[in-house]
Amino acid sequence: FLIVLGQVTYFFDVWKKKVQPSIMSWYGWALLMGTLCTAQYISVGWDWSLMSIITCTLGCIAIGTAALLKKNYILASRDWYFLFLGIFCIVLYLISNDPWLTTIYATLADLIIGLPTIIKAYKDPVNEKSSAWLFSLGSWSLTLAISFHHDLVYAVFPVYVWLYCTYIVFLLYLKRN
């Protein structure tokens, strides 16, 4: 619920031009999550747990599309390199059968695709500041707490996303300019 609330909040912040997203991060995240969802569907079939990934994928597409429609986005030439490196990690994820490697590749892909947003939050926190990041941090904090009751491989991605969100929140709310 918190992640959906965060995405809806961010969507409206983009629509109202309160924030200016890195378009490559949002479409890259949509591509990554869509790939993860498809891969899980192919390997184990339909499961209701896929709904959260589908919802997040659609949220990322909606945010990217709102940014395009409103002509309210950041696109630096280096963002293309991050996207291609992220796609390379997605391909490595798809060809690997080892659970640890797939987790590492998915995490690396997410980080690389998310670097334009981190750079933007560092250089221009005012145009990234949204309470959506606080909702996301709350959601991943809960996910992190739950993930430690499973095998360690299931905690790697939540730990990474929690650290990512924590760093974004630090840049937006706590860092002194």
Coordinates of N, CA, C and O in Angstrom, one line a residue:
F1 N 0.8 -1.2 0.0 CA 0.0 0.0 0.0 C 0.9 1.3 0.0 O 0.6 2.2 -0.7
L2 N 1.9 1.3 0.8 CA 2.8 2.5 0.9 C 3.5 2.8 -0.4 O 3.6 3.9 -0.8
I3 N 3.9 1.7 -1.1 CA 4.6 1.9 -2.4 C 3.6 2.5 -3.4 O 4.0 3.4 -4.2
V4 N 2.4 2.0 -3.4 CA 1.4 2.6 -4.4 C 1.1 4.1 -4.0 O 1.1 4.9 -4.9
L5 N 1.0 4.3 -2.7 CA 0.8 5.7 -2.3 C 1.9 6.6 -2.7 O 1.8 7.7 -3.1
G6 N 3.1 6.1 -2.6 CA 4.3 6.8 -3.0 C 4.3 7.1 -4.5 O 4.6 8.2 -4.9
Q7 N 4.0 6.1 -5.3 CA 4.0 6.3 -6.7 C 2.9 7.2 -7.2 O 3.1 8.1 -8.0
V8 N 1.7 7.1 -6.5 CA 0.6 8.1 -6.8 C 1.0 9.5 -6.5 O 0.8 10.5 -7.2
T9 N 1.6 9.6 -5.3 CA 2.1 11.0 -4.9 C 3.1 11.5 -5.9 O 3.1 12.7 -6.3
Y10 N 4.1 10.7 -6.3 CA 5.1 11.1 -7.2 C 4.5 11.5 -8.5 O 4.9 12.5 -9.2
F11 N 3.6 10.6 -9.0 CA 2.9 10.9 -10.3 C 2.3 12.3 -10.2 O 2.4 13.1 -11.2
F12 N 1.5 12.6 -9.2 CA 0.9 13.9 -9.1 C 1.9 15.1 -8.9 O 1.7 16.2 -9.4
D13 N 3.0 14.8 -8.3 CA 4.1 15.8 -8.2 C 4.7 16.1 -9.5 O 5.0 17.2 -9.8
V14 N 4.8 15.0 -10.3 CA 5.3 15.2 -11.7 C 4.3 16.0 -12.5 O 4.6 17.0 -13.2
W15 N 3.0 15.6 -12.4 CA 1.9 16.2 -13.2 C 1.8 17.7 -12.9 O 1.6 18.5 -13.8
K16 N 2.0 18.0 -11.6 CA 1.9 19.4 -11.2 C 3.2 20.2 -11.4 O 3.3 21.3 -11.0
K17 N 4.2 19.5 -11.9 CA 5.6 20.0 -12.1 C 6.3 20.5 -10.8 O 7.1 21.4 -10.8
K18 N 5.9 19.8 -9.8 CA 6.6 20.0 -8.5 C 8.0 19.3 -8.5 O 8.9 19.8 -7.9
V19 N 8.1 18.2 -9.1 CA 9.4 17.5 -9.3 C 9.6 17.3 -10.8 O 8.6 17.2 -11.6
Q20 N 10.8 17.1 -11.1 CA 11.2 16.9 -12.5 C 12.0 15.6 -12.5 O 13.2 15.6 -12.2
P21 N 11.4 14.4 -12.9 CA 12.1 13.1 -12.8 C 13.1 12.9 -13.8 O 13.1 13.5 -14.9
S22 N 14.0 12.0 -13.5 CA 14.9 11.5 -14.5 C 14.2 10.4 -15.3 O 13.8 9.3 -14.8
I23 N 13.8 10.7 -16.5 CA 13.0 9.9 -17.3 C 13.6 8.5 -17.5 O 12.9 7.5 -17.5
M24 N 14.9 8.4 -17.7 CA 15.5 7.1 -17.9 C 15.4 6.2 -16.7 O 15.2 5.0 -16.8
S25 N 15.5 6.8 -15.5 CA 15.3 5.9 -14.3 C 13.9 5.3 -14.2 O 13.8 4.1 -14.0
W26 N 12.9 6.1 -14.5 CA 11.5 5.6 -14.3 C 11.2 4.6 -15.4 O 10.6 3.6 -15.1
Y27 N 11.5 4.9 -16.7 CA 11.3 3.9 -17.7 C 12.2 2.7 -17.5 O 11.8 1.5 -17.8
G28 N 13.4 2.9 -17.1 CA 14.3 1.8 -16.8 C 13.8 0.9 -15.7 O 13.9 -0.4 -15.8
W29 N 13.3 1.5 -14.6 CA 12.7 0.7 -13.6 C 11.5 -0.1 -14.1 O 11.3 -1.3 -13.7
A30 N 10.7 0.5 -14.9 CA 9.6 -0.2 -15.5 C 10.0 -1.4 -16.3 O 9.5 -2.5 -16.2
L31 N 11.1 -1.2 -17.1 CA 11.6 -2.3 -17.9 C 12.2 -3.4 -17.0 O 11.9 -4.6 -17.2
L32 N 12.9 -3.0 -16.0 CA 13.5 -4.0 -15.1 C 12.4 -4.8 -14.4 O 12.4 -6.0 -14.3
M33 N 11.4 -4.1 -13.8 CA 10.3 -4.8 -13.1 C 9.4 -5.6 -14.0 O 9.0 -6.7 -13.6
G34 N 9.2 -5.1 -15.2 CA 8.4 -5.9 -16.2 C 9.2 -7.2 -16.5 O 8.6 -8.3 -16.7
T35 N 10.5 -7.1 -16.7 CA 11.3 -8.3 -17.0 C 11.3 -9.3 -15.8 O 11.1 -10.5 -16.0
L36 N 11.4 -8.7 -14.6 CA 11.4 -9.6 -13.4 C 10.1 -10.3 -13.3 O 10.0 -11.5 -13.1
C37 N 9.0 -9.6 -13.6 CA 7.6 -10.2 -13.5 C 7.5 -11.3 -14.6 O 7.0 -12.4 -14.3
T38 N 7.9 -11.0 -15.8 CA 7.8 -11.9 -16.9 C 8.6 -13.2 -16.6 O 8.2 -14.3 -16.8
A39 N 9.9 -13.0 -16.1 CA 10.7 -14.1 -15.8 C 10.1 -15.0 -14.7 O 10.1 -16.2 -14.8
Q40 N 9.6 -14.4 -13.7 CA 8.9 -15.1 -12.6 C 7.7 -15.9 -13.1 O 7.5 -17.0 -12.7
Y41 N 6.9 -15.2 -14.0 CA 5.7 -15.9 -14.5 C 6.1 -17.1 -15.3 O 5.5 -18.1 -15.2
I42 N 7.2 -17.0 -16.1 CA 7.6 -18.1 -17.0 C 8.1 -19.2 -16.1 O 7.9 -20.4 -16.4
S43 N 8.9 -18.9 -15.1 CA 9.5 -20.0 -14.3 C 8.6 -20.6 -13.3 O 8.7 -21.9 -13.1
V44 N 7.6 -19.9 -12.7 CA 6.8 -20.5 -11.7 C 5.3 -20.4 -12.0 O 4.4 -20.9 -11.2
G45 N 4.9 -19.7 -13.0 CA 3.5 -19.5 -13.3 C 2.9 -18.3 -12.5 O 3.6 -17.6 -11.8
W46 N 1.6 -18.1 -12.7 CA 0.9 -17.0 -12.0 C 0.8 -17.2 -10.5 O 0.6 -18.3 -10.0
D47 N 1.1 -16.1 -9.8 CA 1.0 -16.1 -8.4 C 0.5 -14.7 -8.0 O 1.0 -13.7 -8.6
W48 N -0.3 -14.5 -7.0 CA -0.8 -13.2 -6.7 C 0.3 -12.3 -6.2 O 0.1 -11.1 -6.2
S49 N 1.4 -12.8 -5.8 CA 2.6 -12.0 -5.4 C 3.1 -11.1 -6.6 O 3.7 -10.1 -6.4
L50 N 2.8 -11.6 -7.8 CA 3.2 -10.8 -9.0 C 2.4 -9.5 -9.1 O 2.9 -8.6 -9.8
M51 N 1.3 -9.4 -8.4 CA 0.5 -8.1 -8.5 C 1.3 -6.9 -8.0 O 1.2 -5.8 -8.6
S52 N 2.1 -7.1 -7.0 CA 2.9 -6.0 -6.5 C 3.9 -5.5 -7.5 O 4.1 -4.3 -7.7
I53 N 4.5 -6.5 -8.2 CA 5.5 -6.1 -9.2 C 4.8 -5.4 -10.4 O 5.3 -4.5 -11.0
I54 N 3.6 -6.0 -10.8 CA 2.9 -5.4 -11.9 C 2.4 -4.0 -11.6 O 2.5 -3.1 -12.4
T55 N 2.0 -3.8 -10.3 CA 1.5 -2.5 -9.9 C 2.7 -1.5 -10.0 O 2.5 -0.4 -10.4
C56 N 3.8 -1.9 -9.5 CA 5.0 -1.0 -9.5 C 5.5 -0.7 -10.9 O 5.8 0.4 -11.2
T57 N 5.4 -1.7 -11.8 CA 5.7 -1.5 -13.2 C 4.8 -0.5 -13.8 O 5.3 0.5 -14.5
L58 N 3.5 -0.7 -13.6 CA 2.6 0.3 -14.2 C 2.7 1.7 -13.6 O 2.6 2.7 -14.3
G59 N 3.1 1.8 -12.3 CA 3.3 3.1 -11.7 C 4.5 3.8 -12.3 O 4.5 5.0 -12.6
C60 N 5.6 3.0 -12.6 CA 6.8 3.6 -13.2 C 6.5 4.1 -14.6 O 6.9 5.2 -15.0
I61 N 5.7 3.3 -15.3 CA 5.3 3.7 -16.7 C 4.4 5.0 -16.6 O 4.6 5.9 -17.4
A62 N 3.5 5.0 -15.7 CA 2.6 6.2 -15.5 C 3.5 7.4 -15.2 O 3.2 8.5 -15.8
I63 N 4.4 7.3 -14.3 CA 5.3 8.4 -13.9 C 6.1 8.9 -15.1 O 6.2 10.1 -15.4
G64 N 6.7 8.0 -15.9 CA 7.5 8.3 -17.1 C 6.6 9.0 -18.1 O 7.0 10.0 -18.7
T65 N 5.4 8.5 -18.3 CA 4.5 9.0 -19.3 C 4.0 10.4 -18.9 O 3.9 11.3 -19.8
A66 N 3.7 10.6 -17.6 CA 3.3 11.9 -17.2 C 4.4 12.9 -17.4 O 4.1 14.0 -17.9
A67 N 5.6 12.5 -17.2 CA 6.7 13.4 -17.4 C 6.9 13.8 -18.9 O 7.1 14.9 -19.2
L68 N 6.7 12.8 -19.8 CA 6.7 13.0 -21.2 C 5.6 13.9 -21.6 O 5.8 14.9 -22.4
L69 N 4.4 13.6 -21.2 CA 3.2 14.4 -21.6 C 3.3 15.9 -21.2 O 2.9 16.8 -21.9
K70 N 3.8 16.1 -20.0 CA 4.0 17.4 -19.4 C 5.3 18.1 -19.8 O 5.5 19.2 -19.5
K71 N 6.1 17.3 -20.6 CA 7.5 17.8 -20.9 C 8.2 18.3 -19.7 O 8.8 19.4 -19.7
N72 N 8.2 17.5 -18.7 CA 8.7 17.8 -17.4 C 9.6 16.7 -16.9 O 9.2 15.8 -16.1
Y73 N 10.8 16.6 -17.5 CA 11.8 15.6 -17.1 C 13.2 16.0 -17.4 O 13.4 17.0 -18.0
I74 N 14.1 15.3 -16.8 CA 15.5 15.5 -17.0 C 16.0 14.3 -17.8 O 15.7 13.2 -17.6
L75 N 16.8 14.6 -18.8 CA 17.5 13.6 -19.6 C 18.9 14.1 -20.0 O 19.0 14.9 -20.9
A76 N 19.9 13.6 -19.3 CA 21.3 13.9 -19.6 C 21.8 12.8 -20.5 O 21.3 11.7 -20.5
S77 N 22.8 13.2 -21.3 CA 23.3 12.2 -22.3 C 23.9 11.0 -21.6 O 23.9 9.9 -22.1
R78 N 24.5 11.2 -20.4 CA 25.0 10.1 -19.6 C 24.0 9.1 -19.2 O 24.3 7.9 -19.0
D79 N 22.7 9.5 -19.1 CA 21.6 8.6 -18.7 C 21.5 7.4 -19.7 O 21.0 6.3 -19.3
W80 N 21.8 7.6 -21.0 CA 21.7 6.5 -21.9 C 22.7 5.4 -21.6 O 22.4 4.3 -21.7
Y81 N 23.9 5.8 -21.1 CA 24.9 4.8 -20.7 C 24.4 4.0 -19.5 O 24.5 2.8 -19.5
F82 N 23.8 4.7 -18.6 CA 23.2 4.0 -17.4 C 22.1 3.1 -17.8 O 22.1 1.9 -17.3
L83 N 21.3 3.5 -18.8 CA 20.2 2.6 -19.2 C 20.8 1.4 -19.9 O 20.4 0.2 -19.6
F84 N 21.8 1.5 -20.8 CA 22.4 0.4 -21.5 C 23.1 -0.5 -20.5 O 23.0 -1.8 -20.7
L85 N 23.8 0.0 -19.6 CA 24.4 -0.8 -18.6 C 23.4 -1.6 -17.7 O 23.6 -2.8 -17.4
G86 N 22.3 -0.9 -17.4 CA 21.2 -1.6 -16.7 C 20.6 -2.7 -17.5 O 20.3 -3.8 -17.0
I87 N 20.4 -2.4 -18.8 CA 19.8 -3.5 -19.7 C 20.8 -4.7 -19.8 O 20.4 -5.8 -19.8
F88 N 22.1 -4.4 -19.8 CA 23.1 -5.5 -19.8 C 23.0 -6.3 -18.6 O 23.0 -7.6 -18.7
C89 N 22.8 -5.7 -17.4 CA 22.6 -6.5 -16.2 C 21.3 -7.3 -16.2 O 21.2 -8.4 -15.7
I90 N 20.2 -6.7 -16.8 CA 19.0 -7.4 -17.0 C 19.2 -8.7 -17.8 O 18.7 -9.8 -17.5
V91 N 20.0 -8.6 -18.9 CA 20.3 -9.7 -19.8 C 21.0 -10.8 -18.9 O 20.7 -12.0 -19.0
L92 N 22.0 -10.3 -18.2 CA 22.8 -11.3 -17.3 C 21.8 -12.0 -16.3 O 21.9 -13.2 -16.1
Y93 N 20.9 -11.2 -15.8 CA 19.8 -11.8 -14.9 C 19.1 -12.9 -15.6 O 18.8 -13.9 -15.0
L94 N 18.7 -12.6 -16.8 CA 17.8 -13.5 -17.6 C 18.6 -14.8 -17.9 O 17.9 -15.9 -18.0
I95 N 19.9 -14.8 -18.2 CA 20.6 -16.0 -18.6 C 21.2 -16.7 -17.4 O 21.6 -17.9 -17.6
S96 N 21.1 -16.2 -16.2 CA 21.6 -16.9 -15.1 C 20.6 -17.7 -14.4 O 19.4 -17.4 -14.3
N97 N 21.0 -18.9 -13.9 CA 20.1 -19.8 -13.2 C 20.4 -19.8 -11.7 O 19.6 -20.4 -11.0
D98 N 21.4 -19.2 -11.3 CA 21.8 -19.2 -9.9 C 21.1 -18.1 -9.1 O 21.1 -17.0 -9.5
P99 N 20.4 -18.5 -8.0 CA 19.6 -17.5 -7.3 C 20.4 -16.3 -6.8 O 20.0 -15.1 -6.8
W100 N 21.7 -16.5 -6.4 CA 22.5 -15.4 -5.9 C 22.9 -14.5 -7.1 O 22.9 -13.3 -6.9
L101 N 23.3 -15.1 -8.2 CA 23.7 -14.3 -9.3 C 22.5 -13.5 -9.9 O 22.6 -12.3 -10.2
T102 N 21.3 -14.1 -10.0 CA 20.2 -13.3 -10.5 C 19.8 -12.2 -9.5 O 19.5 -11.1 -9.9
T103 N 20.0 -12.4 -8.2 CA 19.7 -11.3 -7.2 C 20.7 -10.2 -7.4 O 20.4 -9.0 -7.4
I104 N 22.0 -10.6 -7.6 CA 23.0 -9.6 -7.7 C 22.8 -8.8 -9.0 O 22.9 -7.5 -9.0
Y105 N 22.5 -9.5 -10.1 CA 22.3 -8.8 -11.4 C 21.1 -7.9 -11.3 O 21.1 -6.7 -11.9
A106 N 20.0 -8.3 -10.7 CA 18.8 -7.5 -10.6 C 19.1 -6.2 -9.8 O 18.7 -5.1 -10.1
T107 N 19.9 -6.4 -8.7 CA 20.2 -5.3 -7.8 C 21.1 -4.3 -8.5 O 20.9 -3.1 -8.4
L108 N 22.2 -4.9 -9.2 CA 23.0 -4.0 -10.0 C 22.3 -3.2 -11.1 O 22.5 -2.0 -11.3
A109 N 21.4 -3.9 -11.8 CA 20.6 -3.2 -12.8 C 19.8 -2.1 -12.2 O 19.7 -1.0 -12.7
D110 N 19.1 -2.4 -11.1 CA 18.3 -1.3 -10.4 C 19.2 -0.1 -10.0 O 18.8 1.0 -10.2
L111 N 20.3 -0.4 -9.4 CA 21.2 0.7 -9.0 C 21.7 1.5 -10.2 O 21.7 2.7 -10.2
I112 N 22.2 0.8 -11.3 CA 22.6 1.5 -12.4 C 21.5 2.4 -13.1 O 21.7 3.6 -13.4
I113 N 20.4 1.8 -13.2 CA 19.2 2.5 -13.8 C 18.8 3.7 -12.9 O 18.4 4.8 -13.3
G114 N 19.0 3.5 -11.5 CA 18.7 4.6 -10.6 C 19.7 5.7 -10.4 O 19.4 6.7 -9.7
L115 N 20.9 5.5 -10.9 CA 22.0 6.5 -10.7 C 21.6 7.9 -11.2 O 21.9 8.9 -10.6
P116 N 20.9 8.0 -12.4 CA 20.5 9.4 -12.8 C 19.6 10.1 -11.7 O 19.7 11.3 -11.5
T117 N 18.8 9.3 -11.0 CA 18.0 9.9 -10.0 C 18.8 10.4 -8.8 O 18.6 11.4 -8.2
I118 N 19.8 9.5 -8.4 CA 20.7 9.9 -7.3 C 21.5 11.1 -7.7 O 21.6 12.1 -6.9
I119 N 22.0 11.2 -8.9 CA 22.8 12.3 -9.3 C 21.9 13.6 -9.3 O 22.3 14.6 -8.8
K120 N 20.7 13.5 -9.8 CA 19.8 14.6 -9.8 C 19.4 15.0 -8.3 O 19.4 16.2 -8.0
A121 N 19.2 14.1 -7.5 CA 18.9 14.4 -6.1 C 20.1 15.1 -5.4 O 19.9 16.0 -4.5
Y122 N 21.3 14.7 -5.8 CA 22.5 15.3 -5.2 C 22.7 16.7 -5.7 O 22.9 17.7 -5.0
K123 N 22.5 16.9 -7.0 CA 22.8 18.2 -7.7 C 21.6 19.2 -7.5 O 21.8 20.4 -7.5
D124 N 20.4 18.7 -7.5 CA 19.2 19.5 -7.6 C 18.1 18.9 -6.7 O 17.1 18.5 -7.2
P125 N 18.3 18.9 -5.4 CA 17.3 18.3 -4.5 C 16.0 18.9 -4.5 O 15.0 18.2 -4.3
V126 N 15.9 20.2 -4.8 CA 14.6 20.9 -4.9 C 13.7 20.3 -5.9 O 12.5 20.1 -5.7
N127 N 14.2 19.9 -7.1 CA 13.4 19.3 -8.2 C 13.2 17.8 -8.1 O 12.7 17.2 -9.0
E128 N 13.6 17.2 -6.9 CA 13.3 15.8 -6.7 C 12.6 15.6 -5.4 O 12.1 14.5 -5.1
K129 N 12.5 16.7 -4.6 CA 11.9 16.5 -3.3 C 10.4 16.2 -3.4 O 9.6 17.0 -3.8
S130 N 10.0 15.1 -2.9 CA 8.7 14.6 -2.9 C 8.5 13.7 -1.7 O 9.3 12.9 -1.3
S131 N 7.3 13.8 -1.0 CA 7.0 12.9 0.1 C 6.9 11.5 -0.4 O 6.9 10.6 0.5
A132 N 6.9 11.3 -1.7 CA 6.8 9.9 -2.2 C 8.0 9.1 -1.7 O 7.9 7.9 -1.5
W133 N 9.2 9.7 -1.6 CA 10.4 9.0 -1.2 C 10.2 8.6 0.3 O 10.8 7.5 0.6
L134 N 9.5 9.3 1.1 CA 9.3 8.9 2.5 C 8.4 7.7 2.5 O 8.6 6.8 3.3
F135 N 7.4 7.7 1.7 CA 6.5 6.5 1.6 C 7.2 5.3 1.1 O 7.1 4.2 1.7
S136 N 8.1 5.5 0.2 CA 8.9 4.4 -0.4 C 9.8 3.9 0.7 O 10.0 2.7 0.9
L137 N 10.5 4.8 1.5 CA 11.3 4.3 2.6 C 10.6 3.6 3.6 O 11.0 2.5 4.1
G138 N 9.4 4.0 3.9 CA 8.5 3.3 4.9 C 8.2 1.9 4.4 O 8.2 0.9 5.1
S139 N 7.8 1.8 3.1 CA 7.4 0.5 2.5 C 8.6 -0.4 2.5 O 8.5 -1.6 2.9
W140 N 9.8 0.1 2.1 CA 10.9 -0.8 2.1 C 11.5 -1.2 3.5 O 12.1 -2.2 3.7
S141 N 11.2 -0.3 4.5 CA 11.6 -0.6 5.8 C 10.8 -1.8 6.3 O 11.3 -2.7 7.0
L142 N 9.5 -1.8 6.0 CA 8.6 -3.0 6.4 C 9.0 -4.2 5.6 O 9.1 -5.3 6.2
T143 N 9.3 -4.1 4.3 CA 9.8 -5.2 3.5 C 11.1 -5.8 4.1 O 11.2 -7.0 4.2
L144 N 11.9 -4.9 4.5 CA 13.2 -5.3 5.0 C 13.0 -6.1 6.3 O 13.6 -7.2 6.5
A145 N 12.2 -5.7 7.2 CA 11.9 -6.4 8.4 C 11.3 -7.8 8.1 O 11.7 -8.7 8.8
I146 N 10.5 -7.9 7.2 CA 9.9 -9.2 6.8 C 10.9 -10.1 6.2 O 11.0 -11.3 6.4
S147 N 11.8 -9.5 5.4 CA 12.7 -10.4 4.6 C 13.8 -11.1 5.4 O 14.3 -12.1 5.0
F148 N 14.0 -10.6 6.6 CA 15.1 -11.3 7.4 C 14.6 -12.6 8.0 O 15.3 -13.3 8.7
H149 N 13.3 -12.9 7.8 CA 12.8 -14.2 8.3 C 12.9 -15.3 7.2 O 12.3 -16.3 7.4
H150 N 13.6 -14.9 6.2 CA 13.7 -15.9 5.0 C 15.2 -16.1 4.8 O 16.1 -15.5 5.5
D151 N 15.6 -16.9 3.8 CA 17.0 -17.0 3.4 C 17.6 -15.7 3.1 O 16.9 -14.8 2.6
L152 N 18.9 -15.6 3.3 CA 19.6 -14.3 3.1 C 19.5 -13.8 1.7 O 19.4 -12.6 1.5
V153 N 19.4 -14.7 0.7 CA 19.3 -14.2 -0.7 C 18.0 -13.3 -0.9 O 18.0 -12.4 -1.7
Y154 N 17.0 -13.6 -0.1 CA 15.8 -12.8 -0.2 C 15.9 -11.4 0.5 O 15.0 -10.6 0.3
A155 N 16.9 -11.2 1.3 CA 17.1 -9.9 1.9 C 18.0 -9.0 1.1 O 18.0 -7.8 1.4
V156 N 18.8 -9.5 0.2 CA 19.7 -8.6 -0.5 C 19.1 -7.5 -1.2 O 19.5 -6.3 -1.0
F157 N 18.1 -7.7 -2.0 CA 17.4 -6.7 -2.8 C 16.7 -5.7 -1.9 O 16.8 -4.5 -2.0
P158 N 15.9 -6.2 -0.9 CA 15.3 -5.2 0.1 C 16.3 -4.3 0.8 O 16.1 -3.1 1.0
V159 N 17.4 -4.9 1.2 CA 18.5 -4.1 1.9 C 19.0 -3.0 0.9 O 19.1 -1.9 1.3
Y160 N 19.3 -3.4 -0.3 CA 19.7 -2.5 -1.3 C 18.7 -1.3 -1.5 O 19.1 -0.2 -1.5
V161 N 17.4 -1.7 -1.7 CA 16.4 -0.6 -2.0 C 16.2 0.3 -0.8 O 16.1 1.5 -0.9
W162 N 16.3 -0.3 0.4 CA 16.2 0.5 1.6 C 17.4 1.5 1.7 O 17.1 2.6 2.0
L163 N 18.6 1.0 1.4 CA 19.7 1.9 1.4 C 19.6 3.0 0.3 O 19.9 4.2 0.6
Y164 N 19.1 2.6 -0.8 CA 18.8 3.6 -1.9 C 17.9 4.7 -1.5 O 18.1 5.9 -1.6
C165 N 16.7 4.2 -0.9 CA 15.7 5.2 -0.5 C 16.2 6.0 0.7 O 16.0 7.2 0.7
T166 N 17.0 5.4 1.6 CA 17.5 6.2 2.7 C 18.5 7.3 2.2 O 18.4 8.4 2.7
Y167 N 19.3 6.9 1.2 CA 20.2 7.9 0.6 C 19.5 9.0 -0.1 O 19.8 10.2 0.1
I168 N 18.4 8.7 -0.8 CA 17.6 9.7 -1.5 C 17.0 10.7 -0.4 O 17.0 11.9 -0.6
V169 N 16.4 10.1 0.6 CA 15.8 10.9 1.7 C 16.8 11.8 2.3 O 16.6 12.9 2.6
F170 N 18.0 11.2 2.6 CA 19.1 12.0 3.1 C 19.4 13.2 2.2 O 19.5 14.4 2.7
L171 N 19.6 13.0 0.9 CA 19.9 14.0 0.0 C 18.8 15.1 -0.1 O 19.1 16.3 -0.2
L172 N 17.5 14.6 0.0 CA 16.4 15.6 -0.1 C 16.1 16.3 1.1 O 15.7 17.5 1.1
Y173 N 16.2 15.7 2.3 CA 15.7 16.3 3.5 C 16.8 16.6 4.5 O 16.6 17.5 5.4
L174 N 18.0 16.0 4.5 CA 19.0 16.2 5.6 C 20.3 16.8 5.1 O 21.0 17.4 6.0
K175 N 20.6 16.7 3.9 CA 21.9 17.2 3.4 C 21.9 18.7 3.4 O 21.0 19.3 3.0
R176 N 23.0 19.2 3.9 CA 23.2 20.7 3.9 C 23.8 21.1 2.6 O 24.8 20.5 2.2
N177 N 23.3 22.1 2.0 CA 23.9 22.6 0.7 C 25.1 23.5 1.0 O 25.2 24.2 1.9

